[in-house]
Amino acid sequence: PEDPRYKDLIGKNVILPIANKLIPIVADEHADPEFGTGVVKITPAHDPNDFLVGQRHNLPQVNVMNDDGTMNDLAFEFAGMDRFEARKAVVAKLEEIGALVKIEKRVHSVGHSERTGVVVEPRLSTQWFVKMDQLAKNAIANQDTDDKVEFYPPRFNDTFLQWMENVHDWVISRQLWWGHQIPAWYNAEGEMYVGEEAPEGDGWTQDEDVLDTWFSSALWPFSTMGWPDVDSADFKRYFPTSTLVTGYDIIFFWVSRMIFQSLEFTGRQPFQNVLIHGLIRDEQGRKMSKSLGNGIDPMDVIEKYGADALRWFLSNGSAPGQDVRFSYEKMDASWNFINKIWNISRYILMNNEGLTLEQATANVEKVINKEAGNVTDRWILHNLNETIGKATANFDKFEFGVAGHILYNFIWDEFADWYVELTKEVLYSDNEEEKVITRSVLLYTLDKILRLLHPIMPFVTEEIFGQISEGSIVTAAYPTVNPDFEDLAAHTGVESLKDLIRAVRNARAEVNVAPSKPITILVKTSDSDLEAFFNSNVNYIKRFTNPEHLEIASTIPAPELAMSSVITGAEIYLPLADLLNVEEELARLDKELAKWQKELD
């Protein structure tokens, strides 16, 4: 409108070549003065943007194309031609009458059918629409109530509102073979009937179009529960439902439509929570598609790794709303984790000696009451209780990835790598009473681990559970936090014990001393409680560090030549004479220095 080059022409007409028709010159913001000539010819019946311009300026909508892509009678001498042939013929005709000034190549976007690859031709047609204004307002207003639909992550609530605030009337008729047929009938007199049942009498023909699949899908939350019979048992019991799990790419297409249709037809929202998950992409982060050939058949993955491994990968490797890159390396890690659980279970069952879960539970009560067991038993039960609380809290927030990491760390690091190894000190001893208690803690902890994992790993947990208890794990109670299991003293003490063992192991590894070689270990601490704890659990220290000489005291002088480590509350010294041959180590370091010097040169 502000382009000075054409202000004098606004309101006048130009002659359309070939048709010899007058068409008006209008000014509209749609035309970009910086692009080409700044003038564009529009076709209101064959382009969405042109249609809007035509609406603003009350321009005629001339539809020149038939349903099959051929030209109709409004196309003059080109009527009956295929659309592609007609385009060539128009260019030839313009050249023939001297109206063709020049031909230029332009790069522009042309819509193609995703399935067939055929060029899509926008074309004005009569369709059924849903008026969206009030429906959208109802959906927006619902999100201002205390009983609103909760989105996880919450940012997707903004996505939902943006769609609703900028929504247009919804075209719901589709020219497809499959779907709910439009409930409208017509007769030869031009009358139309819309209803639940076909009209009485002869001469009525039902509309051949079907409803948009998203319209039909939006009815799902209540139509499957007996609606419109709102007194049906299913409707009363299951509507509204608790949680919808879906992808972010269909928040508008499905989620929003379920919400406003449920509000319209039932007066209630369809669900309380919406968990938005990401999309599965390939290892390079690309969307899986037929054209790229990067799609992965989940059945092939299950055949190789098992369903539980795939489920663990998908849940443990994801965060709500974030895309997940599929990786065979991560699938290997998932399989390894399940294999670890299986092997732990075998170890526990092989050492079980006929102990029942009921007996184990009773014995664990004795451990908690400090009537039996040792500090490592109370430590693992404390950590199990803490894991139950943290994992459950994250499951409740749909943070499956966080919950998975919590479970993984407890099962692999604390239970398998530490407690199971610590139990060998008891299970390989002659103390039968202690053995029963240790077996009980192992079996009890395994039972709780299986229950915690079952929602993600239903198959392997069911299989193992069947070997330790009667019935199905599906009907077993989910673990809950028990305040009686809290034992901070045991937790702090064993964590210090682990720190000491790790420090010695790291020192051995640093100077390449084999775990089998006995060494001298000096532990100095001014904390009398820690000193007493280490001395009372010296059997564990010896088992894991293989000392030739071990001294734990508050007055140990620091050796002149020793490797040292500091942990909370203590200093650890490993005399070098026990660790290495100084001359050999110097030779090794000289050799390594020469190697790096050569690399630098």
XYZ file of C-alpha atoms in Angstrom:
601
model
C 0.000 0.000 0.000
C 2.889 2.396 0.674
C 4.862 1.530 -2.476
C 5.171 4.897 -4.330
C 5.705 3.139 -7.677
C 2.132 1.929 -7.920
C 0.030 4.356 -5.866
C -1.482 5.896 -8.997
C -2.593 2.471 -10.242
C -4.558 1.391 -7.167
C -8.259 1.107 -8.011
C -7.681 0.729 -11.744
C -7.864 -2.481 -13.811
C -5.574 -4.556 -15.993
C -6.537 -6.894 -18.801
C -5.969 -10.603 -18.162
C -4.351 -11.975 -21.336
C -6.013 -14.900 -23.158
C -9.252 -14.478 -21.164
C -9.435 -10.790 -22.126
C -10.998 -9.989 -18.739
C -10.597 -6.976 -16.481
C -9.125 -7.638 -13.043
C -8.775 -4.933 -10.365
C -5.537 -3.594 -8.906
C -5.662 -3.617 -5.095
C -3.137 -2.663 -2.411
C -2.418 -5.239 0.301
C 0.313 -5.957 2.856
C 0.695 -9.436 1.364
C 2.773 -8.041 -1.520
C 6.463 -7.588 -0.640
C 7.892 -4.410 -2.283
C 11.414 -5.852 -1.962
C 10.593 -9.071 -3.809
C 10.610 -8.969 -7.605
C 8.500 -6.153 -9.011
C 6.472 -5.770 -5.825
C 3.383 -6.731 -7.819
C 1.764 -10.173 -7.654
C -1.217 -11.705 -9.425
C -3.398 -13.687 -7.062
C -5.799 -16.619 -7.409
C -8.190 -16.535 -4.415
C -9.552 -20.016 -5.181
C -6.143 -21.694 -5.471
C -3.846 -20.350 -2.745
C -4.426 -19.943 1.024
C -2.764 -16.514 1.191
C -4.508 -15.339 -1.960
C -7.794 -16.513 -0.468
C -7.265 -14.251 2.566
C -6.377 -11.293 0.323
C -9.520 -11.968 -1.687
C -11.581 -12.022 1.500
C -10.186 -8.658 2.562
C -10.956 -7.066 -0.810
C -14.140 -8.955 -1.696
C -12.605 -10.468 -4.829
C -14.323 -13.239 -6.817
C -13.160 -16.817 -6.172
C -12.695 -18.415 -9.583
C -12.089 -22.173 -9.323
C -10.693 -23.421 -12.647
C -9.818 -27.002 -11.637
C -11.819 -30.219 -11.352
C -11.440 -32.815 -8.606
C -9.191 -34.953 -10.828
C -6.664 -32.197 -11.573
C -8.036 -31.333 -15.011
C -9.181 -27.861 -16.025
C -12.908 -27.035 -16.014
C -15.002 -24.800 -18.304
C -13.824 -21.623 -16.555
C -10.374 -22.304 -18.033
C -11.594 -21.333 -21.529
C -9.740 -23.113 -24.330
C -7.707 -25.120 -21.804
C -10.771 -26.915 -20.390
C -10.269 -30.677 -20.105
C -6.475 -30.464 -20.080
C -4.382 -31.992 -17.315
C -3.033 -29.289 -14.984
C 0.596 -29.804 -16.032
C -0.233 -29.760 -19.750
C -2.407 -26.694 -19.242
C 0.487 -24.772 -17.677
C 2.662 -25.455 -20.714
C -0.187 -24.518 -23.054
C -0.763 -21.200 -21.253
C 2.906 -20.247 -21.636
C 2.780 -21.133 -25.330
C -0.406 -19.097 -25.805
C 1.094 -16.056 -24.061
C 4.085 -16.272 -26.356
C 1.811 -16.638 -29.389
C -0.171 -13.453 -28.629
C 2.955 -11.471 -27.763
C 2.119 -11.130 -24.053
C 5.128 -13.060 -22.741
C 7.809 -10.588 -21.649
C 10.389 -13.011 -20.199
C 10.837 -16.337 -18.422
C 12.890 -16.551 -15.212
C 13.721 -19.501 -12.981
C 12.520 -19.024 -9.408
C 13.168 -21.216 -6.380
C 10.002 -21.626 -4.349
C 8.297 -24.168 -2.133
C 5.801 -26.515 -3.757
C 3.704 -28.801 -1.575
C 3.921 -32.527 -2.322
C 1.934 -35.454 -1.021
C 3.964 -37.262 1.641
C 2.764 -40.671 0.468
C 2.665 -40.346 -3.317
C 5.059 -37.476 -4.020
C 2.436 -35.837 -6.261
C 2.234 -32.018 -6.362
C -0.630 -30.776 -4.191
C -2.910 -28.177 -5.819
C -4.695 -25.838 -3.395
C -8.304 -25.610 -4.498
C -11.424 -24.017 -3.051
C -14.089 -26.564 -2.113
C -17.137 -26.887 0.134
C -16.297 -28.535 3.471
C -17.704 -28.991 6.965
C -16.173 -26.828 9.708
C -16.318 -26.636 13.493
C -16.638 -23.075 14.773
C -13.779 -22.798 17.226
C -14.184 -19.454 18.979
C -16.184 -20.538 22.048
C -14.637 -23.999 22.223
C -11.159 -22.472 22.413
C -12.275 -19.956 25.051
C -13.633 -22.801 27.195
C -10.349 -24.695 26.925
C -8.334 -21.596 27.850
C -10.610 -20.805 30.799
C -10.244 -24.356 32.104
C -6.482 -23.820 32.441
C -7.150 -20.959 34.860
C -8.919 -23.262 37.333
C -7.462 -25.268 40.215
C -8.532 -28.456 38.447
C -6.722 -27.668 35.210
C -4.972 -30.190 32.989
C -1.381 -30.467 34.242
C 1.255 -30.681 31.514
C 4.607 -32.357 32.140
C 6.933 -30.585 31.459
C 4.878 -27.471 32.363
C 6.207 -25.493 29.381
C 3.874 -27.445 27.117
C 0.921 -25.759 28.790
C 2.103 -22.598 27.010
C 2.230 -24.516 23.724
C -1.350 -25.656 24.263
C -2.548 -22.126 25.087
C -0.783 -20.635 22.064
C -2.646 -23.046 19.806
C -5.963 -22.223 21.441
C -5.402 -18.463 21.378
C -4.579 -18.476 17.658
C -6.927 -21.198 16.459
C -9.018 -20.974 13.274
C -12.256 -22.725 12.453
C -11.531 -26.419 12.022
C -12.287 -28.191 8.745
C -13.459 -31.676 9.734
C -14.588 -33.240 6.430
C -12.136 -35.450 4.574
C -12.260 -37.086 1.146
C -11.014 -40.499 2.286
C -12.265 -44.071 2.117
C -12.052 -44.827 5.828
C -13.507 -42.960 8.807
C -16.767 -41.922 10.419
C -19.052 -40.860 7.575
C -20.421 -37.328 7.892
C -23.964 -37.637 9.355
C -25.525 -35.381 6.708
C -27.993 -36.307 3.948
C -29.123 -34.452 0.818
C -32.037 -34.833 -1.601
C -32.743 -33.718 -5.144
C -34.624 -30.638 -3.916
C -31.438 -29.284 -2.351
C -32.551 -29.983 1.205
C -30.039 -31.082 3.822
C -30.654 -33.169 6.935
C -28.185 -33.671 9.810
C -28.919 -36.165 12.575
C -27.981 -39.302 14.477
C -30.156 -41.496 12.246
C -30.882 -41.408 8.507
C -33.934 -39.313 7.527
C -37.213 -41.052 6.790
C -38.419 -41.378 3.236
C -36.718 -41.981 -0.087
C -34.414 -39.820 -2.150
C -31.855 -39.041 0.512
C -28.121 -39.530 -0.109
C -25.541 -39.419 2.690
C -22.505 -37.164 2.357
C -19.601 -39.261 1.060
C -16.984 -37.418 3.133
C -15.708 -38.772 6.442
C -14.755 -36.972 9.635
C -11.167 -35.879 10.178
C -9.410 -38.670 12.057
C -8.524 -36.211 14.832
C -12.207 -35.370 15.281
C -12.982 -39.048 15.779
C -9.903 -39.544 17.979
C -10.909 -36.606 20.162
C -14.073 -38.495 21.164
C -12.041 -41.385 22.564
C -11.792 -40.401 26.276
C -15.564 -40.467 26.788
C -17.076 -42.320 23.810
C -15.256 -45.518 24.821
C -16.709 -45.298 28.333
C -20.384 -45.507 27.429
C -21.100 -41.854 26.631
C -23.692 -40.407 26.093
C -24.899 -42.668 28.923
C -23.140 -40.749 31.679
C -24.633 -43.109 34.268
C -22.866 -46.152 32.834
C -20.480 -47.955 35.187
C -17.458 -47.425 32.931
C -18.122 -43.717 32.497
C -18.468 -43.171 36.235
C -15.382 -45.236 37.012
C -12.955 -44.201 34.292
C -13.886 -40.710 33.120
C -12.038 -38.482 33.409
C -8.925 -40.618 33.278
C -5.706 -39.831 35.123
C -2.864 -39.493 32.627
C -2.390 -39.163 28.875
C 1.049 -39.980 27.461
C 1.734 -38.537 24.019
C 4.238 -36.729 21.821
C 4.671 -32.976 21.560
C 3.960 -33.104 17.826
C 0.247 -33.784 18.374
C -0.560 -31.375 21.225
C -2.690 -29.385 18.777
C -4.002 -32.231 16.633
C -5.109 -34.539 19.449
C -4.587 -33.223 22.993
C -6.274 -29.857 22.502
C -9.186 -31.419 20.640
C -9.794 -34.020 23.322
C -9.829 -31.240 25.899
C -12.303 -28.913 24.201
C -14.567 -31.754 23.003
C -14.725 -33.279 26.487
C -15.480 -29.892 27.998
C -18.196 -29.306 25.396
C -19.909 -32.703 25.591
C -19.397 -33.672 29.248
C -18.567 -30.428 31.026
C -15.353 -32.004 32.330
C -11.769 -32.218 31.143
C -10.768 -35.661 29.788
C -7.691 -36.270 31.958
C -5.792 -34.792 34.867
C -2.236 -35.047 33.531
C -0.585 -34.938 30.123
C 2.926 -36.374 29.950
C 4.698 -35.158 26.827
C 7.479 -37.383 25.571
C 9.969 -36.694 22.820
C 10.485 -38.428 19.514
C 12.863 -41.303 18.859
C 15.597 -40.192 16.478
C 18.523 -42.023 14.927
C 22.064 -41.864 16.301
C 22.728 -38.686 14.284
C 19.661 -36.953 15.716
C 17.634 -37.236 12.503
C 13.929 -38.026 12.477
C 13.321 -41.592 11.365
C 11.664 -41.730 7.944
C 11.204 -44.015 4.970
C 13.001 -41.591 2.674
C 16.148 -41.626 4.827
C 15.905 -45.364 5.357
C 16.906 -44.909 8.992
C 13.839 -46.419 10.609
C 14.345 -49.169 13.175
C 11.838 -51.973 13.684
C 11.361 -52.354 17.452
C 10.609 -56.055 16.953
C 14.136 -56.526 15.605
C 15.544 -54.773 18.675
C 13.395 -56.910 20.980
C 14.494 -60.069 19.180
C 18.142 -59.206 19.872
C 17.987 -57.572 23.313
C 14.584 -58.419 24.792
C 11.608 -56.163 25.465
C 12.814 -55.163 28.931
C 16.115 -53.840 27.598
C 14.277 -51.666 25.076
C 11.857 -50.431 27.732
C 14.751 -49.604 30.065
C 16.577 -47.696 27.326
C 13.481 -45.681 26.404
C 12.583 -44.769 29.978
C 16.036 -44.373 31.477
C 17.453 -42.415 28.552
C 14.705 -39.838 28.331
C 13.489 -36.661 29.970
C 9.908 -35.424 29.517
C 9.537 -33.559 26.243
C 13.080 -34.279 25.057
C 13.893 -36.326 21.960
C 15.833 -39.568 22.385
C 18.617 -40.718 20.091
C 18.444 -44.441 19.519
C 21.795 -46.088 20.097
C 22.853 -49.733 19.916
C 25.641 -48.884 22.333
C 23.024 -47.790 24.865
C 20.998 -50.908 24.104
C 24.097 -52.942 24.980
C 24.297 -51.051 28.280
C 20.620 -51.778 28.974
C 21.141 -55.462 28.278
C 24.195 -55.499 30.543
C 22.170 -53.952 33.366
C 19.450 -56.595 33.076
C 22.110 -59.289 32.919
C 23.599 -57.837 36.108
C 20.223 -58.092 37.848
C 19.851 -61.678 36.655
C 23.299 -62.646 37.942
C 22.707 -60.960 41.311
C 19.470 -62.905 41.611
C 21.232 -66.181 40.835
C 23.837 -65.456 43.520
C 21.132 -64.708 46.090
C 19.004 -67.735 45.193
C 21.992 -70.100 45.124
C 22.850 -69.011 48.676
C 19.245 -68.865 49.872
C 19.110 -72.309 51.557
C 15.291 -72.486 51.398
C 14.660 -69.143 53.106
C 11.191 -67.726 52.383
C 10.401 -64.073 51.778
C 8.204 -64.048 54.882
C 11.083 -65.348 57.009
C 13.456 -62.843 55.430
C 11.086 -59.973 56.195
C 10.847 -61.043 59.841
C 14.637 -61.222 60.095
C 15.008 -57.777 58.527
C 12.826 -56.414 61.332
C 15.427 -57.749 63.766
C 18.174 -55.974 61.824
C 16.282 -52.690 61.916
C 15.754 -53.089 65.656
C 19.491 -53.882 66.005
C 18.682 -57.297 67.438
C 20.694 -58.985 64.674
C 22.883 -58.272 61.667
C 25.792 -55.911 61.202
C 26.384 -52.348 60.109
C 26.549 -53.213 56.395
C 23.077 -54.773 56.638
C 21.676 -51.605 58.201
C 23.554 -49.504 55.630
C 22.018 -51.244 52.615
C 18.535 -51.161 54.164
C 18.931 -47.446 54.887
C 19.995 -46.822 51.280
C 17.180 -49.040 49.959
C 14.660 -47.006 51.928
C 16.166 -43.774 50.617
C 16.088 -45.134 47.050
C 12.407 -46.052 47.380
C 11.603 -42.493 48.432
C 13.620 -40.771 45.722
C 12.564 -43.103 42.905
C 8.880 -42.916 43.836
C 8.980 -39.123 44.059
C 10.404 -38.942 40.542
C 7.978 -41.520 39.166
C 5.160 -39.372 40.565
C 6.566 -36.380 38.653
C 6.952 -38.501 35.481
C 10.727 -38.078 35.683
C 11.324 -41.650 34.578
C 14.888 -40.951 33.494
C 15.821 -39.551 36.910
C 14.070 -42.426 38.688
C 15.916 -44.863 36.438
C 19.306 -43.357 37.282
C 18.494 -43.561 41.004
C 17.553 -47.236 40.692
C 20.562 -48.000 38.496
C 23.011 -46.410 40.945
C 21.551 -48.271 43.895
C 21.306 -51.657 42.175
C 24.631 -51.661 40.374
C 26.887 -49.504 42.545
C 25.608 -49.976 46.085
C 23.885 -53.357 46.060
C 25.848 -55.379 43.486
C 29.326 -53.846 43.656
C 29.399 -53.266 47.397
C 26.834 -55.058 49.517
C 26.839 -58.334 47.582
C 30.644 -58.367 47.801
C 30.533 -57.470 51.498
C 28.165 -60.376 52.200
C 30.798 -62.877 51.084
C 32.651 -62.141 54.314
C 29.664 -63.641 56.165
C 28.381 -66.239 53.698
C 31.818 -67.845 53.410
C 32.200 -67.976 57.204
C 31.075 -70.620 59.731
C 28.637 -68.355 61.604
C 25.241 -69.843 60.721
C 23.208 -67.211 62.577
C 24.883 -64.366 60.700
C 24.440 -66.244 57.426
C 20.664 -66.420 57.912
C 20.483 -62.687 58.578
C 22.651 -61.845 55.561
C 20.571 -64.114 53.312
C 17.458 -62.401 54.641
C 18.714 -58.913 53.844
C 19.777 -60.054 50.369
C 16.402 -61.653 49.615
C 14.414 -58.772 51.106
C 16.381 -56.171 49.133
C 16.076 -58.174 45.908
C 12.312 -58.371 46.389
C 12.041 -54.591 46.770
C 14.320 -54.010 43.762
C 12.110 -56.224 41.587
C 8.980 -54.344 42.646
C 10.618 -50.977 41.999
C 11.767 -52.066 38.544
C 8.609 -53.895 37.502
C 6.811 -50.945 35.804
C 9.813 -50.589 33.487
C 11.025 -54.210 33.321
C 7.872 -56.334 33.605
C 9.203 -59.570 32.123
C 12.505 -60.250 33.857
C 11.141 -59.031 37.205
C 8.122 -61.351 36.882
C 10.406 -64.277 36.105
C 12.701 -63.685 39.090
C 9.841 -62.815 41.445
C 8.246 -66.183 40.697
C 11.326 -67.850 42.196
C 11.154 -65.983 45.507
C 7.424 -65.600 46.120
C 4.047 -67.025 45.210
C 1.670 -65.179 42.931
C 2.407 -62.494 40.361
C 4.459 -59.378 40.968
C 1.676 -57.430 39.247
C -0.474 -57.844 42.350
C 2.381 -57.300 44.819
C 2.365 -54.080 46.823
C 4.659 -51.340 45.560
C 7.422 -50.436 48.055
C 6.878 -47.497 50.371
C 9.238 -45.562 52.611
C 9.587 -46.880 56.177
C 11.038 -44.336 58.646
C 12.266 -47.198 60.857
C 14.853 -48.092 58.213
C 16.658 -44.774 58.595
C 20.126 -45.242 60.091
C 22.407 -42.294 59.393
C 25.177 -43.671 61.604
C 25.367 -46.885 59.586
C 25.163 -44.922 56.352
C 27.973 -42.529 57.328
C 30.182 -45.296 58.670
C 29.963 -47.592 55.653
C 30.412 -44.677 53.253
C 33.667 -43.859 55.085
C 34.644 -47.517 54.825
C 34.010 -47.413 51.073
C 36.056 -44.208 50.757
C 38.996 -45.870 52.490
C 38.829 -48.965 50.281
C 38.496 -46.846 47.121
C 41.493 -44.711 48.113
C 43.692 -47.795 48.524
C 42.460 -49.316 45.259
C 43.102 -46.071 43.373
C 46.620 -45.839 44.780
C 47.339 -49.413 43.683
C 46.042 -48.667 40.184
C 48.059 -45.454 39.937
C 51.348 -47.296 40.350
C 50.243 -50.557 38.713
C 50.367 -52.710 41.833
C 48.255 -55.855 41.466
C 45.395 -56.319 43.977
C 46.910 -59.684 44.867
C 50.123 -58.139 46.218
C 50.003 -57.519 50.003
C 50.906 -53.957 51.057
C 51.202 -51.835 54.183
C 48.254 -49.519 54.920
C 48.375 -46.825 57.586
C 45.139 -45.006 58.523
C 45.399 -41.917 60.702
C 42.284 -40.310 62.165
C 41.645 -37.916 65.019
C 37.971 -38.943 65.037
C 37.699 -41.507 67.819
C 34.315 -42.758 66.588
C 35.682 -43.284 63.091
C 38.766 -45.018 64.480
C 36.566 -47.360 66.487
C 34.336 -47.995 63.462
C 37.268 -48.880 61.206
C 38.773 -51.175 63.824
C 35.471 -52.946 64.444
C 35.088 -53.550 60.702
C 38.711 -54.323 59.935
C 37.688 -57.648 58.381
C 36.013 -55.789 55.495
C 39.026 -53.524 55.002
C 41.337 -56.524 54.849
C 39.087 -58.404 52.428
C 38.984 -55.542 49.940
C 42.519 -54.107 50.253
C 44.727 -57.173 50.918
C 47.119 -55.574 53.451
C 50.253 -57.234 54.710
C 50.152 -54.815 57.613
C 47.188 -52.587 58.589
C 47.324 -49.961 61.307
C 44.478 -47.642 62.307
C 45.277 -45.060 64.985
C 45.275 -41.379 65.858
C 49.025 -40.924 66.330
C 50.595 -42.490 63.263
C 53.550 -40.385 61.992
C 53.457 -39.695 58.256
C 56.086 -41.821 56.432
C 58.660 -39.916 54.378
C 58.197 -41.936 51.189
C 54.547 -42.844 50.860
C 51.501 -42.264 48.710
C 48.832 -40.438 50.664
C 45.093 -39.934 50.292
C 42.659 -37.868 52.292
C 39.095 -38.947 52.974
C 36.559 -37.357 55.283
C 37.970 -37.681 58.798
C 41.110 -39.642 57.951
C 44.460 -39.730 56.157
C 45.719 -42.868 54.431
C 49.402 -43.646 53.834
C 50.806 -46.391 51.623
C 54.632 -46.682 51.996
C 56.228 -46.692 48.549
C 58.586 -49.500 49.451
C 55.604 -51.853 49.473
C 54.107 -50.435 46.324
C 56.870 -50.381 43.782
C 60.463 -50.872 42.807
C 61.741 -47.300 42.692
C 64.343 -47.979 40.008
C 61.842 -49.818 37.799
C 59.264 -47.067 38.256
C 61.789 -44.352 37.351
C 62.739 -46.304 34.234
C 59.078 -46.655 33.313
C 58.466 -42.933 33.753
C 61.573 -42.050 31.704
C 60.323 -44.291 28.915
C 56.879 -42.707 28.998
C 58.416 -39.203 29.059
C 60.506 -40.022 25.993
C 57.423 -41.286 24.184
C 55.488 -38.059 24.787
C 58.520 -35.943 23.953
C 58.707 -37.703 20.593
C 55.018 -36.999 20.020
C 55.555 -33.296 20.754
C 58.607 -33.073 18.485
